[in-house]
Amino acid sequence: MPRLGKWSVNGNKLVGIYFTPFSSLVQPAFWHALTDSDDSVTIHGSYATGRSVKDRESGAEIALGCNLSGTCAFGTGYRVFKNYNTIEEFKAADKTALFAQVTDEIWKSITVDHSTAQLNRFLLITFADLKKYKYYYWFAFPAFVAKPAWEIQGDWRAASDEFNDSFLSAIEATQLASPRAFFLVRPKIGSDEPEIAPVEEYTQFFANVAPEQRTIAFLDPSATPSNPGWPLRNLLTYLHTLHPAPSYRILCWRDSERPNGAPFKSRFGVVSQGAGEVAVQTEKPTAVGWEKNVQGKLGPRVADLAPDPTRLADQAVDLNLKLMRWRILPALDLEKVANTRCLLLGAGTLGCYVARTLMGWGVRKITFVDSARVSFSNPVRQPLFEFDDCLNGGKPKAACAAERLKKIFPGVNSSGHILSIPMPGHPIPPASVEQAKKDVATLEKLMDEHDVVFLLMDSRESRWLPTVMGAAKGKVVMNAALGFDTFLVMRHGVRPSLAKGDRLVCYYCNDIVAPADSLTDRTLDQMCAVTRPGLASIAASTAVELLVSLLQHPDGINAPAPPPQTQGSEPPQGSEGVLGIVPHQLRGFLAQFRNMPITGAAYDRCTGCSETVIKAYETQGFEMLLKAFNEQKFLEELTGLDKLYDEGEAALEAVGWNDDEGEDDF
């Protein structure tokens, strides 16, 4: 409906009122209870006060839908319901006659019964295709059209601007004790309290009451500050027909569920019907009110309840996330999270838990890379594997984990790749160079096809190659590592040419030697990841939550890490995203049940993310990588780490020590 506005003859600005229409909300249980009877049946619907949520980022109030359903218990409406046996009958139904019949009953209740009981009357026609579980339905919420249109003097304003808090609190208490869809309000003589009565008692209640103290209120299902809800239309018709007046003071009551101490959300305004003399309404006005479908056109809607488990699962799995956005974080960008493609290097304990948490956040693209097979010690610690996966030598971990994700939720796009990642300190024999080259090319292709890379491997040196590739390709790199009762979760900083502000460290920035072989000659206890059983799930969940916080930050991969804070201090401006701060590193200490956020600056001689290493990789490709795998000192010589000791010695020698000073004291 268009917004109407014009200037009155006395020069005061009168703005046409836009009434927020009802939006039907039908519970699935209603459709399951439908019968094939075509008899007209009267059923009840209800609505509550308008709801809104506060955007935690901007502080703005965001209005939710103006819904009419059968679950609330405040304003009520009487519904004429007619179900048809065939789709042809549904399409051929005389909707104009049905609509006119309902409006006649509303008009009769106004002019003959002088009652407001039928003002919210509405119509529902349906057809139930029980073979396909499809339900066609069309709601009508009849509302009379005023000519000339109703206008608001100035604009709607907060009710607390017109009434004091004690006055509104008394109305609130009365409405909670005995809810009314429409009611009258006047100040009590000699008191600061209100008196309330049904609208039907208008003449007696407002006798000897000055017009500026007469207030007509209604339960408003709208939460939009400048747009009252649909019930006001028929209420104004009722008033104009039975109690014509130049203007009406309207209270849009919206505070049925106000938290203690919260400000009132109700609105107030003075409305009038154009300029000139007040004419008494004698004939039934025209009416509007057929609900539009999801395409925004006048036509029926369809509820498809076909028992397709995959489709039902797809709609249900994200329910928790949608409730988070609806009730708590309206600015939460769920689509950005769902569209993030995640590559998990490692399908062990960390990989399994990371994958499950990513699915909980709605991520649909998850790829595993691992060269190991499921062993008998794995299923109790790694939740994507079962006992049968260990038989006959064990299934490949990557493919098995991907298949298990699809069994948990068929809508996930998961795959597994058996791949050995070449590592520094592990020389490649000449006969294996071609295979290593193929493995590197496969890893590069996988990195290009994903947005985020999780480093979840067992050894330190196995993380070097994806660290270099991730920095070169500008990918988000998340790292998680476990000790016995400690863990590290971190996000890698970007390469110098892409950094905005201070550049953060990667996994290798604090090392003064290149990564080397840490696997050879290890004993059994050293080869197995000996950690407290609950540690992996804590670290994996922390890594995923850190990623999602990063994705929701406006600066994305360049989100600044918060500086150290004292207890109770607020984070600095710009360091928080929708979900709060985005730390650089989190070190967890399970023995103390404590997490420590750490921020580190990148090192220009780092063997993993320095510009020297990245450019050598980009220009020389596999040739450079082969030297890093085979030559122990290559990375140290490339970055200048080999000169670090000599530079330290030279710095000490440059100090002007006075050997003679203080000899007399000994």
XYZ file of C-alpha atoms in Angstrom:
666
model
C 0.000 0.000 0.000
C 1.539 3.409 -0.908
C 2.272 5.986 1.756
C -0.055 8.963 1.404
C 0.741 12.511 2.369
C -0.523 16.043 1.699
C -0.829 19.533 3.169
C -3.998 20.634 4.955
C -5.616 24.035 4.531
C -4.224 25.460 7.770
C -0.618 24.766 6.793
C 0.097 22.031 9.326
C 1.738 19.025 7.716
C -0.471 15.941 7.720
C 1.184 12.709 6.596
C -0.773 9.735 5.303
C -0.582 6.676 7.531
C 0.955 3.418 6.333
C -0.570 0.486 8.206
C 1.714 -2.540 8.569
C -0.307 -5.492 7.193
C -0.635 -8.812 8.956
C 1.599 -11.671 7.833
C 0.158 -15.133 8.346
C 2.124 -17.642 10.398
C 0.723 -21.167 10.193
C 2.137 -23.977 12.307
C 2.690 -27.361 10.548
C 0.408 -29.045 13.103
C -2.536 -27.099 11.640
C -2.021 -28.683 8.221
C -1.721 -32.158 9.686
C -5.104 -31.683 11.358
C -6.892 -30.682 8.154
C -9.781 -32.845 6.994
C -11.285 -33.111 3.543
C -14.502 -31.385 4.620
C -15.551 -28.362 2.575
C -17.806 -27.013 5.312
C -17.115 -23.522 6.602
C -15.643 -23.647 10.068
C -14.943 -20.848 12.525
C -11.519 -21.061 14.133
C -9.439 -18.615 16.133
C -6.165 -16.854 15.518
C -4.212 -14.451 17.690
C -1.456 -11.873 17.657
C 0.838 -10.223 20.186
C 2.476 -6.845 20.481
C 5.099 -5.982 17.916
C 8.565 -7.349 18.596
C 11.938 -5.935 17.679
C 15.549 -6.819 18.381
C 18.538 -4.551 18.894
C 21.434 -4.784 16.465
C 24.413 -5.200 18.791
C 26.710 -3.576 16.254
C 24.725 -0.427 15.404
C 22.340 -0.255 18.374
C 19.378 0.184 16.026
C 16.016 -1.471 16.717
C 15.039 -3.904 13.938
C 11.316 -4.651 13.645
C 10.254 -8.271 13.238
C 7.241 -9.479 11.266
C 3.674 -8.431 12.098
C 2.505 -12.030 12.473
C -0.933 -13.464 13.153
C -0.888 -17.064 14.365
C -2.676 -19.444 16.693
C -0.097 -19.489 19.455
C -0.119 -16.032 21.069
C -2.629 -15.027 23.717
C -3.278 -11.319 23.411
C -5.331 -9.853 20.564
C -7.658 -12.359 18.918
C -9.431 -12.676 15.612
C -12.305 -14.822 14.341
C -11.485 -16.635 11.158
C -13.870 -17.976 8.544
C -12.189 -21.093 7.226
C -13.202 -22.978 4.075
C -11.352 -26.012 2.730
C -11.918 -27.199 -0.864
C -11.721 -30.773 -2.123
C -9.963 -30.097 -5.428
C -7.510 -27.562 -6.737
C -10.025 -26.604 -9.425
C -12.640 -25.707 -6.800
C -10.019 -23.727 -4.915
C -9.082 -21.742 -8.024
C -12.718 -21.221 -9.082
C -13.931 -20.089 -5.654
C -15.821 -16.796 -5.685
C -13.289 -14.949 -3.542
C -15.035 -11.615 -4.015
C -18.263 -12.975 -2.554
C -16.457 -14.646 0.353
C -14.597 -11.427 1.121
C -17.796 -9.357 0.892
C -19.547 -11.750 3.267
C -16.869 -11.220 5.911
C -16.843 -7.429 5.492
C -20.664 -7.401 5.793
C -20.365 -9.173 9.136
C -17.724 -6.713 10.345
C -19.825 -3.744 9.242
C -22.906 -5.182 10.952
C -20.984 -5.626 14.201
C -20.028 -1.934 14.019
C -23.298 -0.336 12.971
C -25.826 -2.697 14.611
C -24.060 -4.326 17.524
C -21.753 -1.368 18.267
C -19.116 -3.986 19.082
C -15.385 -4.275 18.422
C -15.444 -8.076 18.698
C -15.444 -8.591 14.912
C -12.931 -5.912 13.916
C -10.152 -8.480 13.542
C -12.248 -10.997 11.652
C -10.427 -12.664 8.772
C -10.827 -15.315 6.101
C -8.835 -18.395 5.111
C -9.468 -20.633 2.106
C -7.406 -23.789 1.551
C -6.888 -26.851 -0.574
C -5.003 -29.839 0.836
C -3.203 -32.057 -1.683
C -2.743 -34.980 0.698
C -0.921 -37.162 -1.837
C 1.857 -34.643 -2.336
C 1.623 -33.065 1.146
C 1.096 -29.647 -0.399
C -1.319 -27.169 1.148
C -2.538 -24.176 -0.860
C -3.906 -21.350 1.248
C -4.902 -17.701 0.997
C -5.563 -15.375 3.897
C -7.638 -12.196 3.835
C -7.512 -9.635 6.644
C -10.369 -7.276 5.674
C -9.828 -3.612 6.484
C -12.048 -0.705 5.459
C -10.654 2.033 3.249
C -11.129 5.592 4.501
C -11.932 8.408 2.051
C -10.222 10.760 2.493
C -7.321 8.791 3.925
C -6.343 8.919 7.582
C -3.435 11.202 8.347
C -1.097 11.681 11.280
C -0.422 15.148 12.642
C 3.344 15.458 12.507
C 4.608 11.943 13.164
C 4.217 9.073 15.572
C 6.251 9.628 18.717
C 7.159 7.699 21.828
C 4.261 7.252 24.246
C 6.568 8.355 27.067
C 6.648 11.811 25.424
C 2.898 12.142 26.062
C 2.444 10.145 29.303
C 4.677 9.738 32.328
C 6.150 6.340 33.249
C 3.800 5.717 36.177
C 0.796 6.307 33.914
C 2.136 3.838 31.313
C 3.133 1.320 33.997
C -0.450 1.294 35.275
C -1.722 0.566 31.739
C 0.884 -2.174 31.433
C -0.260 -3.826 34.665
C -3.889 -3.717 33.553
C -3.091 -5.222 30.162
C -1.073 -8.020 31.726
C -3.881 -8.837 34.122
C -6.687 -8.610 31.544
C -5.515 -8.139 27.936
C -7.738 -6.135 25.588
C -7.349 -5.722 21.832
C -8.960 -2.233 21.995
C -9.531 0.016 25.014
C -10.106 3.600 26.144
C -7.835 5.581 28.483
C -8.465 8.733 30.490
C -6.675 10.308 33.479
C -8.279 9.637 36.828
C -9.643 12.795 38.425
C -7.330 14.062 41.133
C -4.776 11.353 40.424
C -1.829 10.550 38.189
C -3.245 7.136 37.334
C -5.218 6.097 34.246
C -8.710 4.700 34.024
C -9.394 2.071 31.346
C -12.632 0.917 29.741
C -13.802 -1.030 26.655
C -14.220 0.982 23.460
C -17.928 0.086 23.505
C -18.336 2.449 26.518
C -16.998 5.436 24.582
C -19.963 7.793 25.200
C -20.309 7.200 28.945
C -16.568 6.915 29.616
C -15.632 10.133 27.817
C -18.607 12.172 29.046
C -17.321 15.433 30.550
C -13.764 14.536 29.477
C -11.906 17.135 27.421
C -10.907 15.956 23.914
C -7.206 16.450 24.746
C -7.556 13.881 27.550
C -9.363 11.212 25.530
C -7.093 8.413 24.320
C -8.071 5.363 22.272
C -5.598 2.482 22.492
C -5.154 -0.808 20.681
C -2.809 -3.769 20.957
C -0.328 -3.063 18.160
C 1.314 -6.050 16.400
C 3.665 -3.725 14.510
C 7.144 -2.854 15.796
C 7.928 -0.232 13.147
C 8.182 3.198 14.823
C 6.253 5.129 12.142
C 3.771 2.465 11.022
C 0.909 1.237 13.241
C -0.455 -2.268 12.823
C -3.374 -3.426 10.674
C -6.012 -3.528 13.498
C -6.008 0.278 13.710
C -7.718 0.571 10.305
C -11.008 -0.992 11.397
C -10.803 0.664 14.816
C -10.689 4.083 13.138
C -13.659 3.095 10.960
C -15.549 2.112 14.115
C -14.750 5.456 15.778
C -15.528 7.538 12.704
C -18.845 5.744 12.205
C -20.151 5.776 15.780
C -18.232 8.645 17.396
C -17.224 11.133 14.704
C -14.671 13.718 15.826
C -12.170 16.065 14.146
C -9.274 13.937 15.397
C -8.435 11.008 17.655
C -5.600 10.533 20.104
C -4.241 7.030 19.398
C -2.009 4.957 21.673
C -0.307 2.053 19.878
C 0.301 -0.310 22.795
C 3.474 -2.411 22.316
C 4.663 -3.189 25.847
C 3.198 -6.541 26.840
C 6.628 -8.140 27.392
C 8.768 -5.232 28.575
C 11.840 -6.240 30.658
C 12.235 -4.565 34.040
C 13.716 -1.104 33.664
C 13.515 -1.092 29.874
C 12.024 1.958 28.129
C 8.469 1.827 26.796
C 8.151 0.975 23.091
C 4.534 2.104 22.658
C 3.807 4.955 20.226
C 1.386 7.888 20.312
C -0.105 10.124 17.654
C -3.090 12.279 16.745
C -4.887 11.184 13.592
C -7.571 12.857 11.524
C -9.392 12.197 8.263
C -8.404 14.946 5.875
C -9.553 18.547 6.129
C -13.011 20.025 6.344
C -16.153 19.066 8.195
C -16.535 15.664 9.821
C -18.984 13.530 7.833
C -20.862 10.658 9.460
C -20.192 7.278 7.818
C -23.524 5.687 6.826
C -22.653 3.253 4.042
C -20.205 0.368 4.181
C -16.864 1.537 2.793
C -14.828 -0.507 0.361
C -12.314 -2.881 1.889
C -8.918 -4.415 1.123
C -6.926 -7.161 2.770
C -6.009 -10.185 0.637
C -2.516 -11.285 1.649
C 0.266 -11.271 -0.948
C 2.306 -14.381 -1.632
C 6.065 -14.736 -1.204
C 6.607 -13.164 -4.653
C 4.806 -10.023 -3.489
C 1.791 -10.631 -5.730
C -1.867 -11.187 -4.875
C -2.211 -14.935 -4.886
C -2.243 -18.010 -2.667
C 0.739 -19.402 -0.811
C 1.896 -23.022 -0.702
C 3.096 -25.015 2.303
C 5.121 -27.962 1.028
C 5.355 -30.626 3.750
C 6.511 -33.440 1.505
C 8.335 -35.997 3.656
C 11.729 -35.639 1.956
C 14.198 -36.232 4.799
C 17.053 -34.502 3.015
C 15.026 -31.380 2.375
C 13.603 -31.364 5.877
C 17.117 -31.728 7.278
C 18.367 -28.867 5.124
C 15.675 -26.603 6.585
C 16.168 -27.811 10.144
C 19.943 -27.928 10.594
C 20.331 -24.162 10.514
C 17.433 -23.480 12.896
C 19.732 -22.664 15.819
C 21.734 -20.241 13.667
C 18.601 -18.507 12.395
C 17.304 -18.165 15.945
C 20.636 -16.597 16.922
C 20.261 -14.015 14.163
C 16.557 -13.437 14.838
C 16.710 -13.138 18.623
C 20.243 -11.934 19.420
C 22.416 -10.878 16.437
C 20.427 -9.475 13.486
C 23.694 -8.386 11.812
C 25.072 -11.951 11.779
C 25.929 -12.850 8.168
C 25.076 -16.558 8.072
C 25.360 -16.731 4.287
C 29.002 -15.661 4.442
C 29.778 -18.481 6.858
C 27.793 -21.065 4.897
C 29.565 -20.136 1.641
C 33.064 -20.409 3.143
C 34.955 -23.356 1.639
C 37.127 -25.077 4.238
C 40.160 -27.322 3.617
C 41.152 -29.483 6.583
C 44.730 -30.762 6.442
C 44.514 -33.652 8.863
C 41.549 -35.947 9.513
C 42.556 -37.074 12.979
C 41.212 -35.987 16.344
C 41.419 -32.256 15.576
C 40.099 -32.695 12.033
C 37.027 -34.641 13.157
C 36.055 -32.096 15.804
C 36.740 -29.110 13.547
C 34.515 -30.609 10.849
C 31.639 -31.190 13.267
C 31.821 -27.623 14.595
C 31.983 -26.199 11.057
C 28.789 -28.109 10.218
C 27.192 -26.655 13.326
C 27.928 -23.188 11.915
C 26.289 -24.114 8.596
C 29.456 -24.576 6.495
C 28.544 -26.690 3.464
C 31.935 -27.266 1.766
C 34.453 -29.321 3.820
C 37.430 -31.163 2.294
C 39.790 -33.506 4.146
C 43.423 -34.262 3.312
C 45.205 -37.125 5.087
C 47.454 -40.059 4.167
C 46.712 -42.299 7.172
C 44.203 -45.081 7.739
C 41.764 -45.575 10.602
C 43.337 -47.644 13.398
C 41.733 -49.354 16.373
C 42.795 -46.555 18.725
C 41.015 -43.873 16.692
C 37.202 -44.293 17.057
C 37.014 -43.513 20.779
C 38.854 -40.193 20.252
C 37.867 -39.269 16.707
C 34.064 -38.966 16.402
C 33.801 -39.490 12.633
C 35.058 -43.086 12.792
C 33.563 -46.392 13.984
C 34.924 -49.843 14.834
C 34.112 -51.257 11.386
C 36.291 -48.555 9.808
C 39.349 -50.174 11.429
C 38.904 -53.647 9.916
C 40.973 -55.046 7.044
C 43.811 -52.626 7.567
C 41.556 -49.611 8.117
C 39.787 -47.269 5.719
C 41.571 -44.138 4.439
C 40.858 -41.453 7.020
C 40.130 -38.586 4.626
C 37.577 -40.451 2.501
C 35.994 -42.117 5.545
C 35.581 -38.798 7.385
C 34.017 -37.158 4.319
C 31.556 -40.027 3.881
C 30.584 -39.901 7.547
C 29.786 -36.172 7.277
C 27.341 -36.967 4.477
C 25.648 -39.560 6.676
C 25.284 -36.982 9.430
C 23.892 -34.395 7.015
C 23.361 -35.293 3.329
C 23.397 -31.626 2.325
C 27.101 -31.170 3.065
C 29.566 -31.133 0.159
C 32.429 -33.171 1.611
C 35.299 -35.053 -0.029
C 38.531 -36.715 1.036
C 41.974 -36.848 -0.585
C 44.766 -39.306 0.217
C 47.832 -37.105 0.050
C 51.310 -37.023 1.614
C 52.491 -33.466 2.154
C 56.261 -33.096 1.547
C 58.150 -31.634 4.508
C 61.489 -29.895 5.203
C 63.958 -32.229 6.836
C 62.517 -35.229 4.997
C 64.620 -35.611 1.826
C 62.826 -36.912 -1.265
C 64.640 -39.729 -3.101
C 65.117 -39.193 -6.849
C 62.631 -41.981 -7.599
C 59.907 -40.162 -5.626
C 60.429 -36.654 -6.991
C 57.704 -36.955 -9.640
C 55.177 -38.193 -7.083
C 56.132 -35.369 -4.724
C 55.676 -32.890 -7.574
C 52.175 -34.282 -8.210
C 51.361 -34.075 -4.503
C 52.448 -30.428 -4.413
C 50.354 -29.652 -7.518
C 47.325 -31.361 -5.941
C 47.753 -29.372 -2.734
C 48.074 -26.124 -4.712
C 44.860 -26.908 -6.596
C 43.015 -27.669 -3.355
C 44.269 -24.421 -1.821
C 42.989 -22.478 -4.842
C 39.544 -24.083 -4.510
C 39.078 -23.177 -0.828
C 38.882 -20.007 1.217
C 40.159 -21.267 4.574
C 42.895 -23.774 5.391
C 43.068 -25.541 8.760
C 46.479 -26.918 9.774
C 45.627 -29.909 11.968
C 48.590 -32.260 11.440
C 50.686 -34.093 14.022
C 54.147 -32.719 13.218
C 55.574 -29.224 13.125
C 57.352 -29.541 9.774
C 54.238 -30.843 7.962
C 52.659 -27.398 8.381
C 55.418 -25.531 6.538
C 54.338 -26.086 2.914
C 50.649 -25.115 3.424
C 51.836 -22.114 5.471
C 53.899 -20.855 2.518
C 51.124 -21.583 0.012
C 48.447 -19.973 2.177
C 50.498 -16.783 2.567
C 51.239 -16.638 -1.163
C 47.597 -17.159 -2.146
C 46.104 -14.816 0.467
C 44.111 -17.578 2.204
C 42.849 -17.554 5.769
C 45.113 -20.022 7.596
C 43.967 -21.394 10.944
C 46.371 -23.409 13.090
C 45.647 -25.732 16.007
C 48.207 -27.768 17.933
C 47.973 -29.909 21.085
C 50.201 -30.703 24.028
C 49.372 -32.978 26.940
C 47.166 -30.424 28.717
C 47.839 -27.295 26.633
C 46.791 -26.156 23.196
C 47.538 -23.413 20.704
C 44.970 -21.915 18.326
C 46.038 -19.087 16.037
C 45.288 -17.345 12.781
C 48.218 -16.604 10.503
C 48.964 -13.056 9.458
C 48.942 -12.117 5.775
C 52.007 -11.538 3.602
C 53.583 -8.052 3.824
C 52.172 -6.863 0.487
C 48.583 -7.569 1.628
C 48.858 -6.421 5.247
C 46.884 -3.462 6.567
C 48.325 -2.267 9.845
C 50.543 -4.448 12.021
C 51.308 -7.838 10.458
C 50.686 -10.854 12.683
C 53.005 -13.817 13.105
C 52.580 -17.230 11.531
C 53.412 -20.584 13.133
C 57.143 -20.200 12.341
C 57.821 -16.522 13.027
C 59.225 -17.165 16.508
C 61.693 -19.830 15.330
C 65.382 -19.014 14.853
C 65.980 -22.272 12.986
C 64.242 -23.803 9.988
C 61.711 -26.625 10.521
C 63.463 -29.999 10.593
C 62.752 -33.708 10.985
C 60.929 -34.313 14.274
C 59.590 -37.779 13.453
C 62.577 -40.042 12.919
C 63.747 -42.255 15.800
C 60.740 -41.373 17.976
C 59.579 -43.912 20.524
C 55.986 -45.203 20.637
C 54.920 -42.682 23.266
C 56.431 -39.883 21.181
C 54.745 -41.005 17.957
C 51.273 -41.054 19.546
C 49.526 -37.794 20.386
C 49.361 -38.066 24.180
C 46.802 -35.496 25.278
C 43.964 -35.250 27.739
C 40.858 -36.621 25.956
C 38.808 -33.434 26.200
C 41.539 -31.127 24.912
C 41.081 -31.731 21.180
C 37.385 -30.799 21.159
C 38.128 -27.601 23.106
C 40.926 -26.581 20.729
C 38.926 -27.494 17.608
C 35.850 -25.554 18.739
C 38.025 -22.571 19.635
C 39.623 -22.624 16.177
C 36.242 -22.645 14.410
C 34.804 -19.922 16.651
C 37.893 -17.798 15.959
C 37.377 -18.310 12.216
C 33.700 -17.309 12.357
C 34.557 -14.203 14.403
C 37.135 -13.334 11.737
C 34.601 -13.810 8.920
C 32.122 -11.512 10.690
C 34.679 -8.735 11.225
C 34.466 -5.923 8.633
C 38.248 -6.123 7.997
C 38.152 -9.877 7.408
C 41.620 -11.429 7.177
C 43.141 -8.098 8.273
C 41.042 -7.857 11.442
C 43.257 -6.252 14.115
C 44.148 -8.310 17.148
C 43.047 -6.651 20.410
C 45.911 -5.353 22.566
C 46.393 -6.745 26.085
C 43.563 -5.645 28.364
C 43.252 -5.281 32.082
C 40.369 -7.020 33.802
C 37.104 -5.163 33.214
C 38.508 -2.859 30.524
C 36.694 -2.348 27.234
C 38.312 -3.448 23.938
C 39.519 -0.545 21.771
C 37.363 0.936 19.027
C 37.457 -1.080 15.810
C 38.831 -4.293 17.311
C 35.401 -5.912 17.696
C 33.227 -7.517 15.049
C 29.672 -8.776 15.226
C 30.727 -11.639 17.506
C 33.209 -9.664 19.594
C 37.005 -9.480 19.533
C 39.158 -11.487 17.098
C 42.286 -12.631 18.968
C 45.507 -13.532 17.164
C 46.520 -16.502 19.316
C 44.857 -18.358 22.156
C 46.939 -20.587 24.387
C 44.895 -22.872 26.609
C 46.043 -24.402 29.871
C 43.687 -27.152 30.920
C 45.454 -27.733 34.230
C 44.422 -24.212 35.262
C 41.269 -24.097 33.074
C 42.621 -20.857 31.642
C 43.004 -19.297 28.202
C 45.602 -16.650 27.405
C 45.235 -14.378 24.345
C 48.599 -13.503 22.765
C 49.515 -11.144 19.934
C 52.813 -11.379 18.073
C 54.429 -9.272 15.355
C 55.631 -10.995 12.178
C 59.355 -11.622 11.633
C 60.921 -10.517 8.348
C 63.251 -13.547 8.353
C 60.497 -16.085 9.001
C 60.907 -19.340 7.066
C 57.151 -19.593 6.572
C 55.633 -16.197 5.721
C 58.449 -13.729 4.967
C 58.342 -12.029 1.598
C 61.701 -13.602 0.738
C 60.338 -17.142 1.035
C 57.032 -16.320 -0.677
C 58.724 -14.682 -3.701
C 61.168 -17.586 -4.022
C 58.217 -19.993 -4.055
C 56.298 -17.890 -6.600
C 59.269 -17.482 -8.973
C 61.008 -20.863 -8.636
C 58.054 -23.114 -7.824
C 58.770 -26.781 -7.145
C 62.503 -26.311 -7.658
C 62.668 -24.051 -4.602
C 60.446 -26.409 -2.592
C 62.644 -29.399 -3.435
C 65.683 -27.564 -2.051
C 63.738 -26.818 1.136
C 62.816 -30.508 1.492
C 66.287 -31.880 0.758
C 68.792 -29.288 1.991
C 68.878 -28.784 5.749
C 70.351 -25.254 5.679
C 68.530 -23.943 2.584
C 65.734 -22.043 4.353
C 68.112 -20.579 6.941
C 70.435 -19.328 4.204
C 67.514 -18.027 2.119
C 66.029 -15.961 4.954
C 69.283 -14.947 6.644
C 68.682 -16.914 9.820
C 72.166 -18.435 9.382
C 73.665 -14.960 9.878
C 71.663 -14.322 13.040
C 74.288 -15.933 15.308
C 77.134 -14.035 13.623
C 75.223 -10.763 13.919
C 74.670 -11.405 17.623
C 78.358 -12.077 18.193
C 79.276 -8.953 16.244
C 76.883 -6.897 18.340
C 78.502 -8.149 21.523
C 81.972 -7.360 20.220
C 80.855 -3.863 19.283
C 80.075 -3.072 22.892
C 82.930 -0.982 24.351
C 83.791 -3.090 27.380
C 86.370 -1.418 29.732
C 88.361 -4.301 31.145
C 90.378 -2.060 33.518
C 87.389 -0.458 35.169
C 86.795 -1.515 38.724
C 89.956 -3.697 39.089
C 90.805 -2.084 42.405
C 87.605 -3.444 43.906
C 88.765 -7.087 43.687
